[in-house]
XYZ file of C-alpha atoms in Angstrom:
503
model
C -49.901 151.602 40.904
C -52.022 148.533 39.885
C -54.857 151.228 39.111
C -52.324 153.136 36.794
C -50.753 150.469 34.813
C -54.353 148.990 33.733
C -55.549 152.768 32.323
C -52.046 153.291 30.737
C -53.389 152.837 27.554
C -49.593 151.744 26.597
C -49.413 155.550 25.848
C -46.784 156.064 28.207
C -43.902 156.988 25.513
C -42.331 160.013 26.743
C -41.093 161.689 29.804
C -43.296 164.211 32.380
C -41.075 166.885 34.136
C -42.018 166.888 37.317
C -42.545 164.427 40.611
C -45.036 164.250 42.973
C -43.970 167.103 45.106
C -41.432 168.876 42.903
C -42.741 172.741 42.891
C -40.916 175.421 40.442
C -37.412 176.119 41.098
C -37.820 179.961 41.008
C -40.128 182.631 42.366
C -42.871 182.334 39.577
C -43.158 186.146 38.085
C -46.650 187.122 37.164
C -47.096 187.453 33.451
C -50.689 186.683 30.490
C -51.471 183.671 29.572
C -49.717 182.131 26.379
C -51.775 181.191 23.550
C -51.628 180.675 19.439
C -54.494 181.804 17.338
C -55.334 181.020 13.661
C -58.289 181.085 11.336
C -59.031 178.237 9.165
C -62.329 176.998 7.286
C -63.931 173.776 6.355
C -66.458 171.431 5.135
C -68.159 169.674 7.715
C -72.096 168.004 7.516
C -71.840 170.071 3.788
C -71.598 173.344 5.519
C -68.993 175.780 4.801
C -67.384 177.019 8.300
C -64.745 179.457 8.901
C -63.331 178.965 12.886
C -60.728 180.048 14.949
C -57.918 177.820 16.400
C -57.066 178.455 19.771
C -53.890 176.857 21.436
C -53.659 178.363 24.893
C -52.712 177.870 28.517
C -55.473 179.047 30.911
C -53.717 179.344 34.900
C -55.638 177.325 37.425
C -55.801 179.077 40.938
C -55.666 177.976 44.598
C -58.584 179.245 47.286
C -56.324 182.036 48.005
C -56.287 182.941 44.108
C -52.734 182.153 43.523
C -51.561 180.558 40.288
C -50.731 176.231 40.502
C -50.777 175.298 37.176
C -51.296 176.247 33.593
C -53.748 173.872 31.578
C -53.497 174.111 28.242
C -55.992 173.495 25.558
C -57.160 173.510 21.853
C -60.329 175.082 21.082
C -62.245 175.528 17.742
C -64.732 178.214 17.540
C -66.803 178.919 14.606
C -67.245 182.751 13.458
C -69.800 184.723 12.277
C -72.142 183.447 14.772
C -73.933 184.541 17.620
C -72.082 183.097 20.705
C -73.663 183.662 23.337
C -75.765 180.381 22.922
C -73.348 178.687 21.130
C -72.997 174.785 22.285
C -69.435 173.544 23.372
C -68.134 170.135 24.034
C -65.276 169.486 26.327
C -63.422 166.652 24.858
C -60.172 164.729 27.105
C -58.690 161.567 26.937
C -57.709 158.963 29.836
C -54.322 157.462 31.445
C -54.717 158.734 34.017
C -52.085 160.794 32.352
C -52.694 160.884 28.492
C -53.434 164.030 26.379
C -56.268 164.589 24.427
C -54.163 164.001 21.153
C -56.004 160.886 20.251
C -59.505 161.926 20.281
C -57.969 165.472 18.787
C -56.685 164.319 15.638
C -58.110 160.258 15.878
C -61.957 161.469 15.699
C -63.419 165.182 17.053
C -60.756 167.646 15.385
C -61.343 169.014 11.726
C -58.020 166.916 10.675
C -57.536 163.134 11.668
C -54.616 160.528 11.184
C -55.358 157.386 9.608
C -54.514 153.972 10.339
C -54.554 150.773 8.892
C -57.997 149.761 9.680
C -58.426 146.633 9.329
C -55.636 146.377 11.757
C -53.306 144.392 9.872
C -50.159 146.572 9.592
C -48.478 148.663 11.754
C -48.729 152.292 10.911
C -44.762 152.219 9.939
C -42.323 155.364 9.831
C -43.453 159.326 8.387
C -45.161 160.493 6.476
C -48.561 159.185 7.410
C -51.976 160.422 6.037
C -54.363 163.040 7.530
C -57.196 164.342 6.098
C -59.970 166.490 6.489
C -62.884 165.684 8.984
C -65.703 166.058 7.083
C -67.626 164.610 9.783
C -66.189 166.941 12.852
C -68.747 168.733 14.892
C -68.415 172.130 14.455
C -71.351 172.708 12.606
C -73.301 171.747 15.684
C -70.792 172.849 18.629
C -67.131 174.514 19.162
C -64.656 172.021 20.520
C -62.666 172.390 23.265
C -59.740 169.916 23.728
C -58.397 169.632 27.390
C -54.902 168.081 28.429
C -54.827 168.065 31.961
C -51.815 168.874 33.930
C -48.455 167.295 32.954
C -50.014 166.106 29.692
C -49.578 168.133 27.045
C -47.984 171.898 27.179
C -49.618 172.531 30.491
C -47.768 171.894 33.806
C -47.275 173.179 37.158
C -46.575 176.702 37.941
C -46.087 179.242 40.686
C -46.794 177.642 44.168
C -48.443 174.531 42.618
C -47.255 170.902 42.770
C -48.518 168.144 40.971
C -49.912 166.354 44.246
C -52.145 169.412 43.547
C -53.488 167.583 40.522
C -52.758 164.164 40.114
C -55.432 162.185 41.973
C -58.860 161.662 41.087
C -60.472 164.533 43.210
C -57.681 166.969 42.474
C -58.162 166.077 38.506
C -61.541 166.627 38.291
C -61.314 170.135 40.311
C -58.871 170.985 38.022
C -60.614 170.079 35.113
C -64.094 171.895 36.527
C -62.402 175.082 37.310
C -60.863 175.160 33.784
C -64.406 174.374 31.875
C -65.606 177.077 34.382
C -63.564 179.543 32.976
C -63.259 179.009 29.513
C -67.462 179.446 29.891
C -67.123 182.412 31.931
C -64.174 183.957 28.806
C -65.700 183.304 26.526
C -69.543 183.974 27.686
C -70.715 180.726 27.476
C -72.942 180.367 30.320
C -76.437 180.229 28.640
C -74.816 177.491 26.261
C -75.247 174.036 26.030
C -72.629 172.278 27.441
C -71.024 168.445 26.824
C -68.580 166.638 27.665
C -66.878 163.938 25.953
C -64.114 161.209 27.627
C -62.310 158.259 26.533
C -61.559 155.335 29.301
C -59.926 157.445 32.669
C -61.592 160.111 30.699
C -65.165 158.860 31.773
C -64.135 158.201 35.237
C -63.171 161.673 34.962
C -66.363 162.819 33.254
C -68.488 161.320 35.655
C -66.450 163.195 38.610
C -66.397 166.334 36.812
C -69.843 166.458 36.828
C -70.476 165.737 40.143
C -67.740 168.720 40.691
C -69.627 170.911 38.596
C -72.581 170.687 40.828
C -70.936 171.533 43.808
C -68.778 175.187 44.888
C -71.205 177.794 44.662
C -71.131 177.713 41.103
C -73.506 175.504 39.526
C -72.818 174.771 35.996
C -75.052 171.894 34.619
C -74.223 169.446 31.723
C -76.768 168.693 29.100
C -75.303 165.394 28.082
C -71.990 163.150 28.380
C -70.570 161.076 25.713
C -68.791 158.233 27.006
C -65.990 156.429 24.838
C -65.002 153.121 26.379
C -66.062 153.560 29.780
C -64.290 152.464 32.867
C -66.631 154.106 35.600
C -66.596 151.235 37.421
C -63.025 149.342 37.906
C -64.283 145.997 39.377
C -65.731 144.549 36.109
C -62.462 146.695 33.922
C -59.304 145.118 36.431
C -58.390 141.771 35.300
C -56.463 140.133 38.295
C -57.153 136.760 40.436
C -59.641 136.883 43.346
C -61.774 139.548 40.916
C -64.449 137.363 40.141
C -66.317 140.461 38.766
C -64.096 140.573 35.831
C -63.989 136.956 35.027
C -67.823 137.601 34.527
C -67.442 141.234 32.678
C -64.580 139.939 30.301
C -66.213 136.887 29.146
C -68.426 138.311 26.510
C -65.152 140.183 25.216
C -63.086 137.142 25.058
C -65.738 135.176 23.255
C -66.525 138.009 20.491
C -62.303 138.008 20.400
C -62.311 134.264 19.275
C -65.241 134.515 16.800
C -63.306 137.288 15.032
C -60.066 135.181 14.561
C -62.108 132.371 13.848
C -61.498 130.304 16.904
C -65.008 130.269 18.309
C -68.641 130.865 17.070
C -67.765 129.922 13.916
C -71.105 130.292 11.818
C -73.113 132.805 13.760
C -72.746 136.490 13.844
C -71.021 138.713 16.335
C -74.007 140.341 18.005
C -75.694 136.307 18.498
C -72.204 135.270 19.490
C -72.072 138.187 21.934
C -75.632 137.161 23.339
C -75.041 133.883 23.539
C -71.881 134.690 25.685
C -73.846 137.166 27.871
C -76.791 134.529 28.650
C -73.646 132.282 29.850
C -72.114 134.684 31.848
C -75.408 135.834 33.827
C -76.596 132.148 34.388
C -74.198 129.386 34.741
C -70.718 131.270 34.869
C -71.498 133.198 37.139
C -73.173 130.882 39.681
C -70.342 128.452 39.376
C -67.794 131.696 40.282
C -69.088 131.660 43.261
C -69.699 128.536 43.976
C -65.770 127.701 43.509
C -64.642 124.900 45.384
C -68.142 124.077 46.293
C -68.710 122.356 42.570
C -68.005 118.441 41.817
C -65.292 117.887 39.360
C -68.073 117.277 36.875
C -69.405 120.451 37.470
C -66.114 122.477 36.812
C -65.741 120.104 33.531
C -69.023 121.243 32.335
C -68.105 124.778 32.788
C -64.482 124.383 31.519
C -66.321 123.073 28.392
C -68.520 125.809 27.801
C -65.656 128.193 28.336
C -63.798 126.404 25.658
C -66.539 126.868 22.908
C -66.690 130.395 24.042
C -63.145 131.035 24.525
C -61.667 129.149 21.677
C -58.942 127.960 24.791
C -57.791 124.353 25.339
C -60.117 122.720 28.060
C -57.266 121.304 29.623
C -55.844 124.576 30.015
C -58.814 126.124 31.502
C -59.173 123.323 34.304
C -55.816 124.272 35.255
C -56.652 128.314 35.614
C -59.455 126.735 37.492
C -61.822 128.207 34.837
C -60.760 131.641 35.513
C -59.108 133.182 32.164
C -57.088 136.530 33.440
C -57.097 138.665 30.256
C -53.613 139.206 29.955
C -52.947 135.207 29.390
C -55.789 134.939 26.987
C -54.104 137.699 24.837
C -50.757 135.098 24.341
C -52.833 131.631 24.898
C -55.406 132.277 21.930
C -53.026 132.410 19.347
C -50.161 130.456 21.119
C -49.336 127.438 18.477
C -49.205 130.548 15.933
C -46.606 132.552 18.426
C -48.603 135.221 18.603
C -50.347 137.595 20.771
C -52.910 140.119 20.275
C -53.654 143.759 21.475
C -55.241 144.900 24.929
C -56.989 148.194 23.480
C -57.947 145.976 20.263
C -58.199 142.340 20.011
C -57.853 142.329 15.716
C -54.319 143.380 16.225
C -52.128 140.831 16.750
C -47.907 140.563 16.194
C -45.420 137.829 16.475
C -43.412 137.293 19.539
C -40.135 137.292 20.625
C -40.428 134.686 23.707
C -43.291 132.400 22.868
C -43.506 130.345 25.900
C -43.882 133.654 28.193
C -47.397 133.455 30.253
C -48.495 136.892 28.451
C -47.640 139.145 25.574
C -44.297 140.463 25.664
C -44.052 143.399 23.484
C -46.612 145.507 25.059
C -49.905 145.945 23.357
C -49.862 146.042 19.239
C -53.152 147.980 19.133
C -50.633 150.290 20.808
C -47.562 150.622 18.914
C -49.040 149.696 15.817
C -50.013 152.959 15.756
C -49.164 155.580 18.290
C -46.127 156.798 15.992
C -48.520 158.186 13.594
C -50.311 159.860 16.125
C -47.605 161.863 17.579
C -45.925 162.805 14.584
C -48.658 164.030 12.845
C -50.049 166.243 15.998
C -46.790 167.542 16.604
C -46.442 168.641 12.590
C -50.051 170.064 12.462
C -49.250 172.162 16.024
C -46.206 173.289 14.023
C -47.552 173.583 10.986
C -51.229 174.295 10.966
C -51.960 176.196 14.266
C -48.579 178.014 14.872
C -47.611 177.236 18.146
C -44.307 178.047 18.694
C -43.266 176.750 22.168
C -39.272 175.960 23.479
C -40.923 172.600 25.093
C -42.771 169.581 23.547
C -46.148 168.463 23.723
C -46.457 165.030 26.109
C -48.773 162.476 24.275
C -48.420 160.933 28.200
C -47.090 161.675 31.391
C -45.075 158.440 32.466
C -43.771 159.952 36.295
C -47.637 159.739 37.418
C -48.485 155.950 38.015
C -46.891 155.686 41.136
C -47.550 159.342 42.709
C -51.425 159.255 41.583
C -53.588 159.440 44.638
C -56.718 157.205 43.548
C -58.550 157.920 46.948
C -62.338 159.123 46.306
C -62.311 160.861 50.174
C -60.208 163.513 50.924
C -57.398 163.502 53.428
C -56.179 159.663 52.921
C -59.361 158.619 54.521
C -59.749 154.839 54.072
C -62.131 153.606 51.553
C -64.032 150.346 50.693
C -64.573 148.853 48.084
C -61.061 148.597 46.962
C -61.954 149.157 43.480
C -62.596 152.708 42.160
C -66.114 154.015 41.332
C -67.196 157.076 39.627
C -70.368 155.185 38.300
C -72.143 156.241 41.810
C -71.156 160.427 41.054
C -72.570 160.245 37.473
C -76.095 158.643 38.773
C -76.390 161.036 41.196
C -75.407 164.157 39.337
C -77.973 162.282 36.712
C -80.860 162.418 39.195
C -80.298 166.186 40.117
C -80.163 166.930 36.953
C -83.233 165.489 34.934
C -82.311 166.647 31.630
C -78.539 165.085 31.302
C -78.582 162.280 29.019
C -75.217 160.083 28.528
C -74.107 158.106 25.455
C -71.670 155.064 26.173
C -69.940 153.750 22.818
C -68.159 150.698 23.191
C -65.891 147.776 20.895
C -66.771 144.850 20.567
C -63.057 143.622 21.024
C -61.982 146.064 23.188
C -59.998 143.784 26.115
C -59.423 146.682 28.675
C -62.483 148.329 29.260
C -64.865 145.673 28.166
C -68.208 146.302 26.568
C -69.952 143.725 28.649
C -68.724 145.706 31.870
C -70.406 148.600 30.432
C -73.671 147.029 30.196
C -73.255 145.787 33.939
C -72.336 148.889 35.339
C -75.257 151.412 33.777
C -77.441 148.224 34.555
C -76.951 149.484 38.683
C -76.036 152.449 40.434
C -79.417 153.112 39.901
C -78.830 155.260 36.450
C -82.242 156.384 34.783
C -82.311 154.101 31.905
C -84.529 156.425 30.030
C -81.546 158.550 29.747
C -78.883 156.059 29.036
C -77.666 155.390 24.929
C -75.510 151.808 24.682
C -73.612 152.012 21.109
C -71.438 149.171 19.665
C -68.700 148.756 17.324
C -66.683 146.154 15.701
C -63.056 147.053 16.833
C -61.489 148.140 20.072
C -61.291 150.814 22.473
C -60.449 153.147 19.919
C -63.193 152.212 17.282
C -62.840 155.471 15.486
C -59.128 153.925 13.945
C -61.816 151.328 11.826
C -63.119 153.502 9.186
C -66.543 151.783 9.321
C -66.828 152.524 13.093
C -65.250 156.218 12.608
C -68.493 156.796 10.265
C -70.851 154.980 12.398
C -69.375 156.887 15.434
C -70.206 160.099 14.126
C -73.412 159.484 13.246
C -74.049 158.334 16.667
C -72.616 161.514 18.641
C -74.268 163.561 15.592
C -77.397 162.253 16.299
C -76.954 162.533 20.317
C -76.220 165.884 20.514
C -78.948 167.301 17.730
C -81.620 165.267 19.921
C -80.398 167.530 22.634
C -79.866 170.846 20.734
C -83.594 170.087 19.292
C-alpha cells in the first residue's frame, strides 16, 4: 500500500469498477474491437500534417488465446506517408493506476491544457484554455497513447480479472503484448520504436523493455524517454529508517528553499543545487550512517549545515535527529506563513486549514491546483474533437488499485529483498543487450516525489552505459511541461533525442 500511496500522484479522483478478483458478471460474447476514427491536420516544427485519430480498445489475450481485457488507446498517425518505416512512440503515464491524460493533452498530443505557470493560481472552474501543439511530434513519429487496464476506457473482459494486470509483472506483459500488436496492425515492425513514461511510467518502461526482449518475440527499443523517473524506490520513498532518501531528497529540499527565498539566497539554482550535492555525498552522508556514533558537536555541525540548506529551524532539525522526512518539510518551510507547498511541485504552495498539523493537510496543491482542467478539457476534446461516443467515462485514475497491486518483481509471491522496488537493474540489462538503446531522463528541479538528485544516483549504478544516458533539468516539478519555459525547453530536448536517433 505504502508503494501505492507514494506514486499516487494525488490523481486518484474518481472511481475504478472493479476489485482485485472481480471477473465479468456474464458469459463475455465474442464481438470487434471498438474504436473512433477522425482526420484532423496541423502545424507542427512548420510542417503542414494531416493525421488520423484513433480512439480504440485493442483485447489482450491469455496463453490459451482467450480475451482478459480490453486496453484502450489514442493513436495519431500521419497520412500520406510511407508506413512501413514510420517511427512510433509509446507514451503512458504512472500511478500505478493513472491514464495517460496528462502527458496526452499536458505535453505529446497536438492539443494541450494550460495552466498557470508560474504556479501561483489554481486553475479555477471551466472553461480553461487549450491550444494547438505546435511543438507535438508528429512530424518526426506517430503517437500512441496507452492507458493501461482500469485507467481509462479499457478494463477487464471475458475470463480476465484485474489480478491479471495490476502488479508490476502483469502490467508490463500487458503493456508489451499491446505495443506488440499495435506494431504487428499496423506493420510497424521495421520501425523505430520509443517509449516514453512519466514516474510509475518509467518503472514501467524499464520493465517493458526487459519484457520486450523476452517470449519468442523480440521487439527492440531504439530509445526511452524518461519523465521523472522513479526506477529505483529507495532514494524516491521518504519514510524513517530510509537513510537513502534523506541523502536523495536533500538536493531537492535545498533547490525548494532557494526558490521561496529561504536558502541560497544570492547564488543560482544550478550552484545552489551543487553545492547541496557536494554536501550530501561527503559529510551528510557519512554522518547518516554514523548516527548515534557522532558527538553532540558533530550532529550540531550537521544540523547547521542542514539549516543553510534547508532554510529549517536548527532547533527543529536536532529534534528530527537531522533527518527531514519530505512530507514535514512541505508544512515546516513555510509554517509561520500557514502554509504548505506541493509534493509533485514545490512553487505551489496554499494556505491551510489546521496549521499546527505535522504535514500538509489538503493533499498536494501542485495537484488540485490543476487536475480540474485536465479532466475537463480531455473529456470535452474526446467528445468533441475525436468522436468517441462511449455509455462509460474515461478514469483520469483508478483509486480501487493501491491496496490489490501486487508489487512483487518474482512470480508466484516468491519473497524478495531489497524491500524497495527496482526496475533500474531490467533497464541496464535490456541496455547492454541492446547496444543501440539510448535513454533520456528529464527531471525538476523542485520536484519533491521523485527527486532529481535520486535520478542522478540511480543511472550513476546499476551499471548503465553512461555513453548512452541524457540527464535534462528543469525549473519546476514533476510535471515541468505545466511551466511554459520548461514545456519549450522540453520539446526541444525529446526533439533533439529522437532526430539523433532517426539520423
Amino acid at each position: 500500500m505504502k508503494y501505492y500511496l507514494l506514486f499516487s500522484l494525488a490523481f486518484l479522483i474518481s472511481f475504478s469498477t472493479f476489485s482485485q478478483e472481480e471477473k465479468s458478471e456474464s458469459k463475455w460474447v465474442p464481438r470487434d474491437p471498438q474504436k473512433f476514427e477522425t482526420t484532423h491536420s496541423g502545424t507542427f516544427n512548420g510542417q503542414k500534417i494531416t493525421y488520423k485519430a484513433v480512439v480504440g480498445e485493442t483485447f489482450l489475450k491469455n496463453s490459451k488465446g482467450e480475451v482478459t481485457g480490453a486496453l484502450w488507446s489514442t493513436s495519431y498517425i500521419r497520412e500520406g506517408v510511407d508506413s512501413s518505416k514510420r517511427p512510433v512512440l509509446f507514451i503512458f503515464n504512472g500511478g500505478p493506476g493513472s491514464a495517460s491524460i496528462w502527458l496526452h493533452v499536458g505535453f505529446f498530443g497536438p492539443k494541450v491544457v494550460k495552466t498557470d505557470s508560474e504556479a501561483k493560481t489554481d486553475d479555477g472552474a471551466a472553461p480553461y484554455r487549450f491550444v494547438d501543439n505546435t511543438q507535438a511530434l508528429l512530424d518526426l513519429t506517430d503517437l500512441v497513447f496507452i492507458d493501461p487496464i482500469g485507467t481509462g476506457f479499457s478494463q477487464v473482459e471475458g475470463v480476465g480479472k484485474t489480478s491479471d494486470f495490476w502488479g508490476l509483472n502483469e502490467d508490463a506483459a500487458s503493456v508489451a503484448q499491446f505495443m506488440r500488436t499495435w506494431v504487428t496492425q499496423h506493420g510497424r515492425w521495421q520501425a523505430p520504436k520509443f517509449m516514453a513514461g512519466e514516474s510509475f511510467g518509467t518503472t514501467r518502461a524499464a520493465k517493458v523493455a526487459e519484457v520486450l526482449e523476452e517470449g519468442g518475440q523480440t521487439m527492440a527499443l531504439n530509445g526511452i524517454i524518461l519523465i521523472s523517473q522513479a526506477l529505483d524506490y529507495a532514494g524516491s520513498s521518504s519514510w524513517a529508517d530510509n537513510l537513502t532518501s534523506f541523502f536523495t531528497y536533500l538536493p531537492s529540499q535545498a533547490v525548494t528553499a532557494w526558490y521561496h527565498g529561504k536558502a541560497g539566497k544570492g547564488k543560482t539554482i544550478e550552484a545552489f543545487a551543487q553545492e547541496a550535492r557536494e554536501f550530501a555525498y561527503g559529510d551528510y552522508l557519512t554522518s547518516l550512517f554514523l548516527g548515534e556514533k557522532q558527538t553532540p558537536a558533530q550532529k550540531e555541525a550537521i544540523a547547521e549545515k542542514l539549516a543553510y540548506f534547508t532554510g529549517l529551524d536548527k532547533a527543529y532539525i536536532l529534534r528530527s535527529d537531522n533527518q527531514i522526512l519530505m512530507h514535514r518539510f512541505k508544512k515546516e518551510l513555510l509554517r509561520e506563513e500557514g502554509k504548505a507547498i506541493g509534493t509533485l511541485d514545490g512553487r505551489y504552495l496554499a494556505t491551510e486549514t489546521d496549521k499546527a498539523a505535522e504535514g500538509p493537510v489538503l493533499g498536494d496543491p501542485a495537484s488540485y491546483m490543476t487536475s480540474a482542467a485536465y479532466t475537463a478539457v480531455f473529456n470535452d476534446y474526446l467528445m468533441r474533437d475525436l468522436k468517441v461516443t462511449l455509455d462509460r467515462p474515461y478514469f483520469t485514475s483508478a483509486s480501487g488499485m493501491g491496496g490489490s497491486w501486487n508489487w512483487k518483481p518474482v512470480p508466484d509471491g516468491a519473497y524478495w529483498e531489497p524491500s524497495y522496488v527496482s526496475t533500474a537493474r531490467a533497464l541496464s540489462e535490456a541496455m547492454h543487450r541492446n547496444t543501440r538503446m539510448k535513454v533520456l531522463v528529464a527531471n525538476g528541479y523542485y520536484d519533491l516525489i521523485t527527486p532529481f538528485f535520486d535520478a542522478e544516483y540511480t543511472f550513476a549504478r546499476h551499471n548503465f552505459p553512461q555513453d548512452r544516458i541524457e540527464m535534462t533539468y528543469y525549473e519546476a516539478g514533476h510535471m515541468m511541461y505545466n511551466r511554459q519555459e520548461d514545456f519549450d525547453a522540453l520539446a526541444k530536448d525529446v526533439r533533439k533525442f529522437l532526430e539523433g536517433m532517426l539520423k
